[in-house]
Coordinates of C-alpha atoms in Angstrom, one line a residue:
Chain A
M1 CA -103.5 -12.4 25.1
R2 CA -101.7 -12.9 21.4
F3 CA -101.1 -15.9 19.8
L4 CA -97.9 -15.8 18.3
P5 CA -95.9 -16.1 21.4
L6 CA -97.5 -19.2 22.6
V7 CA -96.4 -21.2 19.5
E8 CA -93.0 -19.1 19.7
N9 CA -92.8 -21.0 23.2
E10 CA -93.9 -24.5 21.8
V11 CA -91.4 -24.2 18.8
L12 CA -89.0 -23.2 21.5
K13 CA -89.4 -26.4 23.2
L14 CA -89.5 -28.5 20.0
W15 CA -85.8 -26.9 19.1
K16 CA -84.5 -27.2 22.7
R17 CA -85.4 -31.0 23.2
R18 CA -83.5 -31.3 20.0
R19 CA -86.4 -32.7 18.0
F20 CA -85.4 -31.0 14.9
R21 CA -81.7 -31.6 15.0
L22 CA -82.6 -35.7 15.6
V23 CA -85.0 -35.4 12.3
L24 CA -82.4 -33.8 10.3
L25 CA -80.2 -36.3 10.9
I26 CA -82.2 -38.9 10.0
L27 CA -83.1 -37.5 7.4
V28 CA -79.4 -36.9 6.0
A29 CA -78.3 -40.5 7.3
L30 CA -81.0 -42.2 5.3
I31 CA -80.8 -40.4 2.4
G32 CA -76.9 -40.4 2.3
I33 CA -77.5 -44.4 2.6
I34 CA -79.8 -44.5 -0.3
V35 CA -77.8 -42.4 -2.6
F36 CA -74.8 -44.2 -2.3
A37 CA -76.3 -47.5 -2.4
Q38 CA -77.7 -46.5 -5.4
V39 CA -74.6 -45.3 -7.4
E40 CA -72.6 -48.2 -5.6
G41 CA -75.3 -50.3 -7.5
R42 CA -75.0 -48.8 -10.6
R43 CA -71.6 -48.7 -10.9
R44 CA -71.3 -52.5 -12.1
Y45 CA -73.5 -51.5 -15.6
G46 CA -71.8 -48.7 -16.1
S47 CA -73.0 -45.9 -18.3
R48 CA -73.4 -45.4 -22.2
K49 CA -71.3 -42.9 -23.6
D50 CA -73.0 -42.7 -26.8
W51 CA -76.2 -41.8 -25.5
R52 CA -76.6 -38.7 -27.5
I53 CA -76.3 -40.5 -30.7
D54 CA -79.1 -43.3 -29.2
A55 CA -81.4 -40.2 -28.9
Q56 CA -81.3 -38.4 -31.6
E57 CA -81.7 -41.6 -33.8
Q58 CA -85.1 -42.3 -31.6
V59 CA -86.4 -38.7 -32.1
A60 CA -85.9 -38.8 -36.1
R61 CA -87.3 -42.5 -36.0
M62 CA -90.6 -40.6 -34.1
R63 CA -90.6 -37.6 -36.4
N64 CA -90.8 -39.9 -39.5
W65 CA -93.8 -41.9 -37.8
L66 CA -95.9 -38.7 -37.0
R67 CA -95.3 -37.2 -40.3
R68 CA -96.3 -40.5 -42.1
G69 CA -99.6 -39.5 -40.2
R70 CA -100.8 -43.4 -39.9
L71 CA -100.6 -43.7 -35.9
P72 CA -104.1 -43.6 -33.8
D73 CA -104.7 -40.7 -31.7
T74 CA -103.5 -42.2 -28.3
Q75 CA -100.3 -43.4 -29.4
R76 CA -99.3 -40.0 -31.4
R77 CA -99.6 -38.4 -28.0
W78 CA -97.7 -40.9 -26.7
V79 CA -94.8 -40.3 -29.7
Q80 CA -95.3 -36.4 -29.3
F81 CA -94.6 -36.4 -25.6
E82 CA -91.1 -38.9 -25.9
I83 CA -90.0 -36.8 -28.6
A84 CA -90.4 -33.6 -26.3
R85 CA -88.9 -35.3 -23.7
L86 CA -85.8 -36.4 -25.5
Q87 CA -85.1 -33.1 -26.7
Y88 CA -85.5 -31.7 -23.4
H89 CA -82.6 -33.6 -22.7
L90 CA -80.8 -33.9 -26.0
D91 CA -80.8 -29.4 -25.5
R92 CA -79.2 -29.7 -22.3
N93 CA -77.0 -32.9 -22.5
I94 CA -78.5 -34.9 -19.5
N95 CA -79.0 -38.4 -20.3
P96 CA -82.4 -39.1 -20.5
D97 CA -82.0 -42.8 -19.4
E98 CA -80.5 -41.8 -16.7
T99 CA -81.7 -40.4 -13.3
S100 CA -80.9 -37.1 -12.5
G101 CA -81.0 -34.8 -8.9
P102 CA -84.1 -33.8 -9.5
L103 CA -85.9 -36.8 -10.4
F104 CA -84.4 -38.6 -6.9
T105 CA -86.1 -36.0 -5.3
R106 CA -89.4 -36.9 -6.3
G107 CA -88.6 -40.4 -6.0
F108 CA -87.5 -39.8 -2.5
A109 CA -90.7 -38.0 -1.8
N110 CA -92.8 -41.2 -2.8
A111 CA -90.9 -43.8 -1.2
A112 CA -91.0 -41.6 2.1
S113 CA -94.3 -41.6 2.2
Y114 CA -94.8 -44.9 2.9
L115 CA -93.4 -44.7 6.2
L116 CA -90.0 -42.4 6.7
L117 CA -92.1 -38.9 7.2
H118 CA -94.5 -40.4 8.9
L119 CA -92.2 -41.5 11.5
L120 CA -90.2 -38.3 11.9
A121 CA -93.9 -36.6 12.2
I122 CA -94.4 -38.6 15.1
V123 CA -91.0 -37.9 16.7
F124 CA -92.9 -34.6 17.1
A125 CA -96.2 -35.4 17.9
A126 CA -96.3 -38.4 20.1
D127 CA -94.6 -36.1 23.3
I128 CA -95.8 -32.6 22.5
V129 CA -98.7 -33.1 25.0
S130 CA -97.8 -36.1 26.8
S131 CA -94.3 -34.6 27.8
E132 CA -95.9 -31.9 29.6
F133 CA -98.2 -34.6 31.6
A134 CA -94.6 -36.4 32.3
E135 CA -92.6 -33.6 33.0
G136 CA -95.4 -31.9 35.5
T137 CA -95.3 -28.8 33.6
V138 CA -98.9 -29.1 32.5
K139 CA -100.2 -27.7 36.2
L140 CA -97.8 -24.7 35.1
L141 CA -99.1 -24.3 31.7
L142 CA -102.7 -24.6 32.5
T143 CA -102.8 -22.0 35.1
R144 CA -101.5 -19.5 33.4
P145 CA -104.0 -16.9 31.8
V146 CA -104.4 -18.1 28.7
G147 CA -107.7 -20.9 28.1
R148 CA -106.7 -24.5 27.2
R149 CA -108.1 -24.4 23.7
R150 CA -105.4 -21.2 23.0
V151 CA -102.7 -23.5 24.5
L152 CA -103.5 -27.0 22.9
A153 CA -104.1 -24.6 19.6
S154 CA -100.4 -23.1 20.1
K155 CA -98.8 -26.8 20.3
L156 CA -101.0 -27.9 17.3
A157 CA -99.3 -25.0 15.1
A158 CA -96.0 -25.8 16.2
L159 CA -96.5 -29.3 15.3
L160 CA -97.9 -28.6 11.6
L161 CA -95.1 -26.0 11.4
A162 CA -92.7 -29.1 12.1
I163 CA -93.9 -31.3 10.1
A164 CA -94.0 -28.7 7.2
L165 CA -90.4 -28.0 7.8
T166 CA -89.6 -31.6 8.0
V167 CA -90.9 -32.3 4.4
L168 CA -89.3 -29.5 3.1
L169 CA -86.2 -30.4 4.5
G170 CA -86.5 -33.8 3.0
G171 CA -86.9 -32.2 0.0
I172 CA -83.7 -30.2 0.5
V173 CA -81.1 -33.1 1.6
A174 CA -83.0 -35.1 -0.8
Y175 CA -82.0 -32.5 -3.8
L176 CA -78.9 -31.9 -2.2
F177 CA -77.5 -35.5 -2.3
G178 CA -79.0 -36.6 -5.2
G179 CA -77.8 -33.4 -7.0
L180 CA -74.4 -34.4 -6.0
A181 CA -74.7 -37.9 -7.4
Y182 CA -76.7 -37.6 -10.2
G183 CA -76.4 -33.5 -11.3
Y184 CA -78.6 -30.8 -10.2
R185 CA -80.1 -30.2 -13.2
G186 CA -83.5 -31.4 -15.2
W187 CA -85.9 -29.5 -13.1
G188 CA -87.8 -28.8 -16.8
A189 CA -87.8 -32.2 -17.9
P190 CA -91.4 -33.0 -19.0
V191 CA -93.5 -35.9 -17.3
L192 CA -96.5 -37.8 -17.5
T193 CA -99.1 -37.6 -15.2
G194 CA -102.9 -38.1 -14.7
F195 CA -102.5 -42.1 -15.0
R196 CA -105.8 -43.7 -13.8
L197 CA -106.1 -47.7 -13.5
A198 CA -109.8 -48.1 -14.7
G199 CA -110.3 -51.5 -13.6
E200 CA -107.5 -53.7 -15.2
T201 CA -106.7 -51.1 -17.9
L202 CA -104.4 -48.3 -17.6
D203 CA -106.8 -45.2 -18.6
S204 CA -104.5 -42.8 -20.1
S205 CA -107.2 -39.9 -21.4
A206 CA -106.1 -37.6 -18.6
V207 CA -102.6 -38.2 -18.7
R208 CA -100.6 -34.7 -19.7
A209 CA -97.0 -33.3 -19.6
V210 CA -96.1 -31.2 -17.3
P211 CA -92.2 -29.9 -16.5
L212 CA -91.0 -32.1 -13.2
W213 CA -90.6 -29.2 -11.0
E214 CA -94.6 -28.9 -11.0
D215 CA -95.2 -32.4 -10.6
T216 CA -92.4 -32.4 -7.8
I217 CA -94.2 -29.8 -5.7
L218 CA -97.3 -31.5 -6.1
V219 CA -95.9 -34.6 -5.0
F220 CA -94.3 -32.9 -1.9
G221 CA -97.6 -31.0 -1.3
L222 CA -99.5 -34.7 -0.9
A223 CA -96.7 -36.0 1.3
W224 CA -96.8 -32.8 3.4
F225 CA -100.8 -33.6 3.5
A226 CA -100.3 -37.3 4.3
T227 CA -97.7 -36.8 6.9
A228 CA -99.8 -33.4 8.6
T229 CA -103.0 -35.8 8.9
V230 CA -100.5 -38.5 10.7
G231 CA -99.0 -35.9 13.1
V232 CA -102.6 -34.6 14.0
I233 CA -103.7 -38.0 14.7
G234 CA -100.6 -38.5 16.7
F235 CA -101.2 -35.3 18.7
M236 CA -104.6 -36.8 19.5
T237 CA -102.9 -40.0 20.8
S238 CA -100.7 -37.6 22.6
V239 CA -103.3 -35.9 24.2
L240 CA -105.6 -38.9 25.0
L241 CA -103.0 -41.3 26.1
R242 CA -100.9 -39.0 28.3
S243 CA -97.7 -40.5 27.8
T244 CA -95.2 -40.3 25.0
A245 CA -94.3 -44.0 24.6
A246 CA -98.0 -45.1 24.6
S247 CA -98.9 -42.7 22.0
M248 CA -95.8 -43.2 19.9
G249 CA -96.2 -47.5 20.1
T250 CA -99.8 -46.8 19.2
M251 CA -98.9 -44.4 16.3
L252 CA -95.9 -46.9 15.1
A253 CA -98.6 -50.0 14.9
A254 CA -101.0 -48.0 13.1
L255 CA -98.6 -47.2 10.8
I256 CA -97.0 -50.4 10.2
L257 CA -100.3 -52.0 10.2
G258 CA -101.0 -49.5 7.1
T259 CA -98.0 -51.1 5.4
I260 CA -99.3 -54.8 5.7
L261 CA -102.9 -54.5 5.5
P262 CA -102.9 -54.1 1.8
R263 CA -100.9 -56.9 1.1
L264 CA -102.1 -59.7 3.4
A265 CA -105.7 -58.9 3.0
S266 CA -106.3 -56.4 0.1
T267 CA -109.8 -58.1 -0.7
W268 CA -110.9 -56.4 2.4
E269 CA -112.5 -53.2 0.6
F270 CA -113.3 -51.4 4.2
Q271 CA -109.7 -50.5 4.7
K272 CA -109.8 -47.8 2.3
Y273 CA -111.6 -45.5 4.7
L274 CA -108.9 -46.2 7.0
F275 CA -105.8 -43.2 7.5
V276 CA -103.2 -45.4 7.2
T277 CA -104.3 -47.1 4.1
N278 CA -104.4 -43.7 2.1
L279 CA -100.9 -42.4 3.1
P280 CA -99.1 -43.5 0.0
L281 CA -101.2 -41.0 -1.9
P282 CA -98.3 -39.1 -3.6
D283 CA -97.0 -42.9 -5.3
Y284 CA -100.2 -43.4 -6.5
Y285 CA -100.5 -39.9 -8.0
T286 CA -97.3 -41.0 -9.9
G287 CA -98.5 -43.9 -11.3
S288 CA -98.2 -46.9 -9.2
P289 CA -101.1 -49.1 -8.9
P290 CA -103.2 -47.7 -5.2
P291 CA -103.2 -49.8 -2.1
I292 CA -107.0 -50.8 -2.7
P293 CA -108.1 -50.7 -6.6
G294 CA -110.6 -48.1 -7.1
M295 CA -108.5 -45.6 -4.7
T296 CA -107.8 -42.0 -6.5
V297 CA -106.0 -39.2 -5.0
P298 CA -109.1 -36.9 -4.2
F299 CA -110.7 -40.0 -2.5
S300 CA -107.5 -40.4 -0.1
V301 CA -107.7 -36.5 0.4
V302 CA -111.5 -36.2 1.6
V303 CA -110.6 -39.7 3.6
L304 CA -107.7 -37.8 5.6
T305 CA -109.5 -35.0 5.7
I306 CA -111.9 -36.3 7.3
W307 CA -109.6 -38.0 10.2
A308 CA -107.6 -35.1 10.4
F309 CA -110.5 -33.2 11.4
A310 CA -112.0 -35.9 13.7
A311 CA -108.6 -36.2 15.4
H312 CA -108.8 -32.4 15.6
A313 CA -111.9 -32.4 17.5
V314 CA -111.2 -35.2 20.0
S315 CA -108.3 -33.4 20.9
F316 CA -109.7 -30.2 21.8
A317 CA -113.0 -31.6 23.6
V318 CA -111.0 -33.9 26.1
F319 CA -108.3 -31.7 26.4
A320 CA -110.4 -28.6 27.2
R321 CA -112.6 -30.9 29.7
R322 CA -110.3 -33.1 31.5
D323 CA -109.2 -32.7 35.1
V324 CA -105.4 -32.5 34.9
L325 CA -104.0 -34.3 37.8
A326 CA -100.3 -35.3 36.9
Chain B
M1 CA -111.8 -9.0 56.6
A2 CA -112.0 -6.8 53.4
E3 CA -113.1 -8.3 49.8
P4 CA -111.3 -11.8 49.9
V5 CA -109.0 -12.4 47.4
L6 CA -109.9 -15.8 46.9
S7 CA -113.1 -17.8 48.0
A8 CA -113.4 -21.2 48.4
E9 CA -117.3 -22.4 48.8
H10 CA -118.4 -25.6 49.6
L11 CA -115.8 -27.7 47.4
T12 CA -116.7 -31.4 46.9
K13 CA -114.3 -33.5 44.7
S14 CA -114.9 -37.4 44.7
F15 CA -112.7 -39.8 42.5
G16 CA -114.8 -43.0 41.8
D17 CA -116.3 -43.7 45.4
R18 CA -113.5 -42.3 47.3
V19 CA -114.4 -38.5 48.2
A20 CA -110.9 -36.3 48.1
V21 CA -112.3 -33.5 49.2
S22 CA -115.8 -33.0 51.2
D23 CA -117.4 -29.4 51.5
V24 CA -114.0 -27.6 52.2
S25 CA -114.9 -23.1 52.4
F26 CA -112.3 -20.7 53.2
E27 CA -111.6 -17.2 52.1
V28 CA -107.9 -15.3 51.8
G29 CA -107.7 -11.8 52.4
A30 CA -105.5 -9.6 50.8
G31 CA -101.8 -9.3 52.5
E32 CA -102.9 -12.5 54.0
V33 CA -101.0 -15.7 54.8
F34 CA -103.0 -18.3 54.9
G35 CA -102.0 -22.0 56.0
F36 CA -103.7 -25.2 54.7
L37 CA -102.3 -27.5 56.9
G38 CA -103.2 -31.8 57.0
P39 CA -101.2 -34.3 56.6
N40 CA -100.2 -35.8 53.0
G41 CA -103.1 -37.1 51.7
A42 CA -105.6 -35.0 53.2
G43 CA -106.5 -33.3 50.0
K44 CA -104.6 -30.4 50.2
T45 CA -103.6 -30.6 46.7
T46 CA -107.2 -31.5 45.0
T47 CA -108.3 -28.9 46.4
I48 CA -105.7 -26.6 45.0
R49 CA -106.3 -28.5 41.5
M50 CA -109.9 -27.0 42.2
L51 CA -108.7 -23.5 42.8
V52 CA -106.6 -23.1 39.9
G53 CA -109.1 -24.7 37.5
L54 CA -106.9 -28.1 36.9
A55 CA -109.5 -29.9 38.3
R56 CA -113.4 -29.4 38.4
P57 CA -115.2 -29.1 41.8
D58 CA -118.0 -31.5 41.7
R59 CA -119.8 -29.2 43.8
G60 CA -118.8 -25.5 45.4
R61 CA -117.5 -22.5 43.5
V62 CA -114.2 -20.9 43.5
R63 CA -113.8 -17.1 43.2
I64 CA -110.5 -15.5 42.4
R65 CA -111.0 -11.8 43.1
G66 CA -114.7 -12.6 42.6
V67 CA -114.2 -13.8 39.3
D68 CA -115.1 -17.9 39.1
P69 CA -111.7 -19.4 36.8
A70 CA -114.8 -22.3 35.4
H71 CA -116.5 -19.4 33.8
D72 CA -113.6 -16.8 32.7
F73 CA -110.8 -18.5 33.1
A74 CA -108.1 -15.9 31.6
R75 CA -109.7 -13.3 33.7
A76 CA -109.3 -15.2 36.9
M77 CA -106.2 -16.4 36.8
A78 CA -104.6 -13.0 35.6
H79 CA -104.4 -12.1 39.4
V80 CA -102.5 -15.8 40.5
G81 CA -99.2 -17.4 40.8
C82 CA -99.5 -20.7 41.5
I83 CA -96.9 -23.4 42.1
V84 CA -99.0 -27.2 42.4
E85 CA -97.4 -30.0 44.0
S86 CA -94.2 -29.4 43.2
P87 CA -92.0 -26.6 41.4
D88 CA -91.7 -28.5 38.0
L89 CA -90.0 -26.0 35.3
Y90 CA -88.6 -27.4 32.0
P91 CA -85.6 -29.3 32.8
Y92 CA -84.1 -28.6 29.4
L93 CA -84.6 -24.8 29.5
T94 CA -82.5 -22.4 31.7
G95 CA -83.6 -20.3 34.2
R96 CA -84.3 -17.8 32.3
E97 CA -85.7 -19.3 29.6
N98 CA -88.4 -21.0 31.6
L99 CA -89.1 -17.4 32.8
L100 CA -89.3 -16.2 29.5
H101 CA -91.4 -18.8 28.4
F102 CA -94.0 -18.0 30.9
A103 CA -93.7 -14.2 30.6
R104 CA -95.1 -14.9 27.0
M105 CA -98.2 -16.7 28.2
L106 CA -99.1 -13.0 30.4
P107 CA -99.6 -9.3 29.5
D108 CA -96.6 -7.5 27.7
G109 CA -94.1 -6.4 30.5
A110 CA -94.0 -9.5 32.1
A111 CA -90.3 -10.0 30.8
S112 CA -89.0 -6.8 32.3
R113 CA -89.6 -8.2 35.8
I114 CA -87.0 -11.2 35.5
P115 CA -84.1 -9.6 36.7
D116 CA -85.5 -8.1 40.0
L117 CA -87.4 -11.5 40.7
A118 CA -84.5 -13.0 40.3
R119 CA -83.1 -10.7 42.7
L120 CA -85.5 -11.4 45.1
V121 CA -85.3 -15.0 45.4
A122 CA -81.4 -15.0 45.2
M123 CA -81.2 -16.5 41.9
E124 CA -79.2 -14.4 39.9
E125 CA -75.7 -16.0 39.8
R126 CA -77.8 -19.9 38.5
L127 CA -80.5 -18.2 36.1
D128 CA -78.6 -18.8 32.9
D129 CA -77.8 -22.5 33.9
R130 CA -80.4 -25.7 32.5
V131 CA -82.9 -26.3 35.7
S132 CA -81.9 -29.6 35.3
S133 CA -78.7 -28.7 36.9
Y134 CA -81.0 -26.8 39.7
S135 CA -81.3 -28.2 43.3
L136 CA -85.0 -28.7 44.6
G137 CA -84.4 -25.7 46.6
M138 CA -83.3 -23.7 43.7
R139 CA -86.4 -25.2 41.7
Q140 CA -88.8 -23.9 44.5
R141 CA -87.4 -20.6 44.5
L142 CA -87.0 -19.9 40.7
G143 CA -91.1 -21.8 40.7
I144 CA -91.7 -18.9 43.2
A145 CA -90.0 -16.5 40.7
Q146 CA -92.4 -17.6 37.9
A147 CA -95.5 -17.6 40.3
L148 CA -94.8 -13.8 41.1
L149 CA -94.2 -12.4 37.0
G150 CA -97.9 -11.4 36.6
A151 CA -97.9 -9.3 39.9
P152 CA -100.4 -11.5 41.2
D153 CA -102.5 -10.8 44.0
L154 CA -103.1 -14.1 45.2
L155 CA -99.9 -16.5 45.5
I156 CA -100.5 -20.3 46.1
L157 CA -98.0 -22.5 47.4
D158 CA -98.5 -25.9 47.5
E159 CA -95.5 -27.6 50.6
P160 CA -93.0 -24.4 49.8
A161 CA -90.7 -26.0 52.4
N162 CA -90.5 -29.5 50.3
G163 CA -87.1 -30.1 49.9
L164 CA -85.3 -27.1 51.7
D165 CA -83.0 -27.1 54.1
P166 CA -83.4 -25.2 57.5
A167 CA -81.9 -22.2 56.3
G168 CA -83.9 -22.5 52.9
I169 CA -87.2 -22.8 54.9
R170 CA -86.5 -19.5 56.7
E171 CA -85.8 -18.0 53.8
I172 CA -89.0 -18.8 52.1
R173 CA -90.4 -18.0 55.6
R174 CA -89.0 -14.4 54.9
L175 CA -89.8 -14.4 51.7
V176 CA -93.1 -15.0 51.9
R177 CA -94.1 -12.7 54.5
S178 CA -92.5 -9.9 53.0
L179 CA -94.5 -10.6 50.0
A180 CA -97.9 -10.3 51.8
S181 CA -96.9 -7.2 54.6
E182 CA -95.2 -5.2 51.7
R183 CA -96.9 -6.1 48.2
G184 CA -99.9 -7.1 49.9
I185 CA -100.5 -10.3 48.2
G186 CA -102.8 -12.7 49.8
V187 CA -100.6 -16.2 50.1
F188 CA -102.3 -19.6 50.2
V189 CA -99.7 -21.9 51.7
S190 CA -100.4 -25.6 52.1
S191 CA -98.3 -27.8 54.4
H192 CA -98.3 -30.6 56.8
L193 CA -95.8 -29.1 58.8
L194 CA -97.1 -27.8 61.8
S195 CA -94.2 -25.5 62.8
E196 CA -94.0 -24.3 59.5
V197 CA -97.4 -22.8 59.0
E198 CA -97.4 -21.9 62.7
Q199 CA -94.6 -19.8 62.0
M200 CA -95.5 -18.4 58.5
C201 CA -99.4 -17.7 58.6
D202 CA -101.8 -15.4 60.1
R203 CA -105.0 -17.8 59.8
V204 CA -105.1 -21.9 59.2
A205 CA -107.7 -24.2 58.1
I206 CA -106.8 -27.7 59.0
I207 CA -108.0 -30.0 56.8
H208 CA -108.1 -34.1 57.7
R209 CA -109.6 -36.9 55.2
G210 CA -110.8 -34.4 52.6
R211 CA -112.8 -32.2 55.5
T212 CA -111.9 -28.9 57.3
L213 CA -111.8 -29.7 60.8
A214 CA -110.8 -25.8 62.1
T215 CA -110.4 -22.7 60.7
G216 CA -109.5 -19.3 62.0
P217 CA -106.5 -17.0 63.1
V218 CA -103.4 -18.8 64.4
S219 CA -103.6 -17.3 67.8
E220 CA -107.2 -17.9 68.7
L221 CA -106.7 -22.0 67.3
L222 CA -103.7 -21.4 69.9
S223 CA -106.0 -20.5 72.6
R224 CA -108.7 -22.5 72.1
S225 CA -106.5 -25.5 72.9
A226 CA -107.1 -26.2 76.4
A227 CA -104.2 -24.3 77.9
G228 CA -102.3 -27.2 79.5
F229 CA -99.8 -28.1 82.7
R230 CA -97.3 -30.9 83.1
I231 CA -97.0 -32.2 86.7
V232 CA -94.4 -34.1 88.0
A233 CA -96.1 -36.2 91.1
R234 CA -94.7 -39.4 92.8
P235 CA -96.6 -42.1 92.9
A236 CA -98.6 -40.9 89.5
A237 CA -101.0 -42.9 89.4
R238 CA -102.8 -41.8 92.6
A239 CA -102.1 -38.0 91.5
A240 CA -104.1 -39.2 88.4
E241 CA -106.9 -40.3 90.4
L242 CA -107.0 -37.1 92.6
L243 CA -106.7 -34.9 89.7
S244 CA -109.6 -36.7 87.5
A245 CA -111.8 -36.6 90.2
M246 CA -111.2 -32.4 90.2
H247 CA -111.1 -32.4 86.7
P248 CA -112.7 -35.6 84.9
G249 CA -111.4 -36.3 81.7
R250 CA -109.2 -33.9 81.4
V251 CA -105.9 -35.7 82.6
Q252 CA -103.4 -37.8 80.3
P253 CA -100.6 -39.5 81.4
D254 CA -97.2 -38.0 80.2
G255 CA -94.0 -40.8 80.5
E256 CA -93.8 -42.4 83.9
D257 CA -94.2 -39.7 86.8
A258 CA -95.6 -36.8 85.0
L259 CA -99.6 -36.2 84.1
L260 CA -101.0 -33.7 81.5
L261 CA -103.6 -31.5 82.9
A262 CA -105.6 -29.6 80.7
A263 CA -107.4 -26.7 83.3
P264 CA -107.1 -23.0 83.4
P265 CA -104.2 -21.9 85.2
D266 CA -106.4 -20.5 88.2
A267 CA -107.1 -24.2 88.8
I268 CA -103.6 -25.2 89.4
P269 CA -102.9 -24.0 93.2
A270 CA -106.2 -26.3 94.0
A271 CA -105.2 -29.0 92.2
L272 CA -101.5 -29.3 93.7
R273 CA -103.0 -28.5 97.5
G274 CA -105.1 -31.1 96.7
L275 CA -102.4 -33.7 95.6
V276 CA -100.0 -32.6 98.4
E277 CA -102.7 -33.0 101.1
A278 CA -103.4 -36.4 100.0
G279 CA -99.3 -37.3 100.4
V280 CA -98.7 -37.3 97.0
E281 CA -95.1 -35.6 96.4
V282 CA -95.4 -32.8 93.7
F283 CA -92.0 -32.1 92.1
A284 CA -92.6 -29.5 89.5
A285 CA -95.9 -28.4 87.7
E286 CA -94.6 -26.3 84.4
R287 CA -96.9 -24.4 82.0
R288 CA -96.8 -25.9 78.6
A289 CA -97.5 -23.5 75.9
S290 CA -100.1 -25.2 73.3
T291 CA -99.0 -25.5 69.9
L292 CA -101.2 -26.2 66.5
E293 CA -99.9 -30.0 67.4
D294 CA -102.1 -29.7 70.2
V295 CA -104.9 -28.3 68.2
F296 CA -104.1 -30.8 65.3
L297 CA -104.4 -33.4 67.8
E298 CA -107.3 -32.4 69.5
V299 CA -109.6 -31.9 66.2
T300 CA -108.2 -35.0 64.5
G301 CA -108.6 -37.3 67.8
G302 CA -105.2 -37.5 68.1
E303 CA -104.0 -38.8 64.8
T304 CA -100.5 -37.5 64.1
V305 CA -99.7 -35.4 61.0

């Protein structure tokens, strides 16, 4: 029995249940509101028309500093980066002090990886298994000449596909709306990456400049990874609880706990091993302080990977053995 | 019987302290319609769940064309089409989409059977409507079409008459009979309706409280139930007394003036003469054809279905 037709079945069911449409609608509505609010909020301050003169003056001043050569090494690198950044914007006639469509897109991934993307993942994950129990169709699904593990694997594949598509869709909608408000150009703008908090001070030894598009892809990659982990854990709750409402409630509670815990109990170090604490990793990749000091992007990737594998193992072990009495 | 399509050996299943199915064994041959008769809650659906691998037996085993689903699930189930408990299909898909969905879980070629099967169960007209708009009878028929997608050797139907009107029941009966006789499919039908099983099945097992109480060809079970006569006589009490003396333990009152006598036909003339000679007035003596209901009452000790 080939595997692809099984995945096709599961994708078809997700589609026909209008899950994709719901998620797309949420993304469009939310991002639309955010962009609208930002544009309205900024209108009061107005934008300065003479930014070019400012930027040109700044570049000239910094070039001067470099020429005199009395800067320490670290500052030197900062100045060089700032010159490159301003020059990029001057060359393309983009105001460097304003956000751009590409910057907004990256910012969306950072903000959305606190809750929004994970909620959307749960929309898919919560009922992908439990709905079959609720509708009684599990009795047909599991009496066809296809092993239970294959059936479950096809569901997981469809879920991961849906989640990847959701993250991608989020990026596209954010870019379309952000571009509409702030212009579609600016993917090549240099941005700094590699900040690390070492104790109380910012460790900038690993900082380097990369084009914005490269950084955005990485941020979305991390957002996708965190969201996929939420998806796999939601998948497990769907298998274990066999009820969409119970699965959704459990996952919601976990996700909300993840946003509250670092604020209200930041001294409890153990929480850095919980999956929910590690979810906003795109944000601390781009330089925000991590929820618990000492957490790094590789650390979070490892923790999330372990959680995902454990959830995957539990789902399959339980689903393959349990009596179906629905 | 030739090599059975389905055999169940000593199936036993408990849920906690409650024994749902206990030591149930039977065989279903090719081209045979096998009835699994019992009241609701007797363990019929639990047995079916074990047959199709949804639940694991605590003890005993199942073989479908010689293959145990517990060992090689895919190979065993390739020969089976089933409806368990109720014909649940995806309500948000159309009938055709449902059939295509399940055809994708079968070897290539299953989808090409859809038009024929739709005609067979008379669902052509409504095949492109959503299942949520179907009546229970239509779901039942679509469920049978789904079960036949893989050209199975064994069809397992759980209460196929549920939710059907008398015409629908007749249709299903005809369909099941023709599947067995024309295509040689072994059909396992569970039901709590005696008349249904009596009319549809070749052999029957009676299950009650998780145990099979009797198994055999319908005709044999019917003849095993003692042939009975209904005798209308007055005074009935006196008649009962006299008949009980001749046939101890085989007389039951049946209404005000009537008695049921379980005795072979050749014992009747003597019994009637006895009554008349003792001054009892005999108004009628009629033979009662025994039904599965009698068998059922007999084997379950008087509990009705």
